PDB file of C-alpha atoms in Angstrom:
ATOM      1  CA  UNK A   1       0.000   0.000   0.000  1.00 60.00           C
ATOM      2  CA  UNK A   2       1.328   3.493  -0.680  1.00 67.00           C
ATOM      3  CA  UNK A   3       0.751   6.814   1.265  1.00 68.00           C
ATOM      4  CA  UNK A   4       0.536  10.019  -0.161  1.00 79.00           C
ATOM      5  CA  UNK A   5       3.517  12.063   0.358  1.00 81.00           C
ATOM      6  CA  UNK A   6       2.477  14.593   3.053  1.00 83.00           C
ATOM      7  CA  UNK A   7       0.904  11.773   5.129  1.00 82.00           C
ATOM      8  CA  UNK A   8       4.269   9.498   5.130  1.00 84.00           C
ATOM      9  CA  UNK A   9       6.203  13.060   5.693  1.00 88.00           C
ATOM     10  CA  UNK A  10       4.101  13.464   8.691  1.00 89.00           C
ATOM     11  CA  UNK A  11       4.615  10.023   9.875  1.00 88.00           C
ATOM     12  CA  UNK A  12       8.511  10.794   9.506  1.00 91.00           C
ATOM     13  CA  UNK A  13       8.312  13.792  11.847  1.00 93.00           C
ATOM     14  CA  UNK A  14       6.068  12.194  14.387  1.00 93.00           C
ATOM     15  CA  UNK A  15       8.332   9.473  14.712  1.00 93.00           C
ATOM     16  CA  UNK A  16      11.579  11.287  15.170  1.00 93.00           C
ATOM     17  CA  UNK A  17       9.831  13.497  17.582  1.00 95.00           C
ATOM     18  CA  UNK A  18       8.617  10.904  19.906  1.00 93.00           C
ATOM     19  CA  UNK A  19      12.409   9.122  20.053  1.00 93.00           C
ATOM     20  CA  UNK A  20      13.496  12.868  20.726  1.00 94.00           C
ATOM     21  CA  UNK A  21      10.717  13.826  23.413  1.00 94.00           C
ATOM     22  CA  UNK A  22      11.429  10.147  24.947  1.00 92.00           C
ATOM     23  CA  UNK A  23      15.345  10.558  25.181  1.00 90.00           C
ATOM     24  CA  UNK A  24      14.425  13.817  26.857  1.00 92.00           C
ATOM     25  CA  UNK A  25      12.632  13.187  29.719  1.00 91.00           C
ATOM     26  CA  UNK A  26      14.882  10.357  30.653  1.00 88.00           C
ATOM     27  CA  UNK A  27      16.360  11.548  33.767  1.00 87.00           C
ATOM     28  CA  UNK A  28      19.058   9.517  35.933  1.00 87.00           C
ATOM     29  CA  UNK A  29      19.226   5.536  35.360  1.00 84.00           C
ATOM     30  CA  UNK A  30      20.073   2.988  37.919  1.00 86.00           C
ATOM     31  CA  UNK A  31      22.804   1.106  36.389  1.00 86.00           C
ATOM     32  CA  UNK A  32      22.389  -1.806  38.920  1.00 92.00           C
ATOM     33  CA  UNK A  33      18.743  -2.383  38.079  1.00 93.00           C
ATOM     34  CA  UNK A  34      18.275  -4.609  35.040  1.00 94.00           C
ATOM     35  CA  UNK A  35      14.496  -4.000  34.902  1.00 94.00           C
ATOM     36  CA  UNK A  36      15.114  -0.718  34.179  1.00 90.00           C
ATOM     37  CA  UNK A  37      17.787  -0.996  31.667  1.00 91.00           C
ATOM     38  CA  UNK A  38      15.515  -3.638  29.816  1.00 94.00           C
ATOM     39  CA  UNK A  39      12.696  -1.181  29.504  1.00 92.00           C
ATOM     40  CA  UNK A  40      14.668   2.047  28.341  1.00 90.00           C
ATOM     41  CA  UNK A  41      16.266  -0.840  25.784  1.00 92.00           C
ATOM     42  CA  UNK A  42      12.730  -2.226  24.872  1.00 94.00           C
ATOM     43  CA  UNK A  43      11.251   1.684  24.261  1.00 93.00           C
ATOM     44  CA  UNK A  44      14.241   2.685  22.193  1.00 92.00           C
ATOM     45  CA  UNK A  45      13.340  -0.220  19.603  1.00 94.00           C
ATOM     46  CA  UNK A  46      10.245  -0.007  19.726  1.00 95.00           C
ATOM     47  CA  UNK A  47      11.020   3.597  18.649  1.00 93.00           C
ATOM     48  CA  UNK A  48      13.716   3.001  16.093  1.00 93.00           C
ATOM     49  CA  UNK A  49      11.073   0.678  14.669  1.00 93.00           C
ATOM     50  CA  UNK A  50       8.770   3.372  14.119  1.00 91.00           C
ATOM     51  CA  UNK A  51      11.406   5.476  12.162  1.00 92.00           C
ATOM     52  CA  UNK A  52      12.742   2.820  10.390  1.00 92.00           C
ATOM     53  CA  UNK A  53       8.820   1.887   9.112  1.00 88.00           C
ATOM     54  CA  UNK A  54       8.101   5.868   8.920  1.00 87.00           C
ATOM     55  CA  UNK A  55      11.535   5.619   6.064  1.00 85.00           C
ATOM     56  CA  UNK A  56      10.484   2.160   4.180  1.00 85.00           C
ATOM     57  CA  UNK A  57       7.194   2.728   3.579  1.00 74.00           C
ATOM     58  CA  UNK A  58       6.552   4.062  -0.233  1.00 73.00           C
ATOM     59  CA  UNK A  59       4.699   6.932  -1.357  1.00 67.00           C
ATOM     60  CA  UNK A  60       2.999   7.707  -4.218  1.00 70.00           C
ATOM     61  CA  UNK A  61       5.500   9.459  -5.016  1.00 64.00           C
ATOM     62  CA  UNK A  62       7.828   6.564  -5.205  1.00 52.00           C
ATOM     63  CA  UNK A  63       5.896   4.302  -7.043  1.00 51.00           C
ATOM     64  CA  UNK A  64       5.353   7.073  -9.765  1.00 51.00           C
ATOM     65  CA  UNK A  65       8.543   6.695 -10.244  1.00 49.00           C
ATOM     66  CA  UNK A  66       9.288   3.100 -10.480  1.00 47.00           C
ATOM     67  CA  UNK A  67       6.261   3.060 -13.853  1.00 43.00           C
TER      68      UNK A  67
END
């Protein structure tokens, strides 16, 4: 399925912004605490996944090309 262009822009922007507003309000970690290193680790994919999808997906624009 493609996306028009603005929409998979969007989708860009509102995935960078979330890693960026997420590494933000991370305050002090306790290094001795696994739990807590396995979530930060588990949100930070689960955001990278997000950008990397927001990146792969094709637009229209894309496929116009590839005719």
């Amino acid at each position: 399925m493609t996306y028009p262009t603005v929409v998979r822009e969007a989708a860009r922007v509102v995935a960078i912004e979330a890693a960026r507003a997420y590494v933000a309000n991370i305050r002090s970690i306790d290094l001795t605490n696994p739990s807590v290193l396995v979530g930060h680790l588990m949100a930070a994919e689960t955001l990278l996944m997000d950008i990397v999808a927001a990146h792969t997906e094709p637009t229209d624009e894309a496929e116009g090309a590839s005719r």
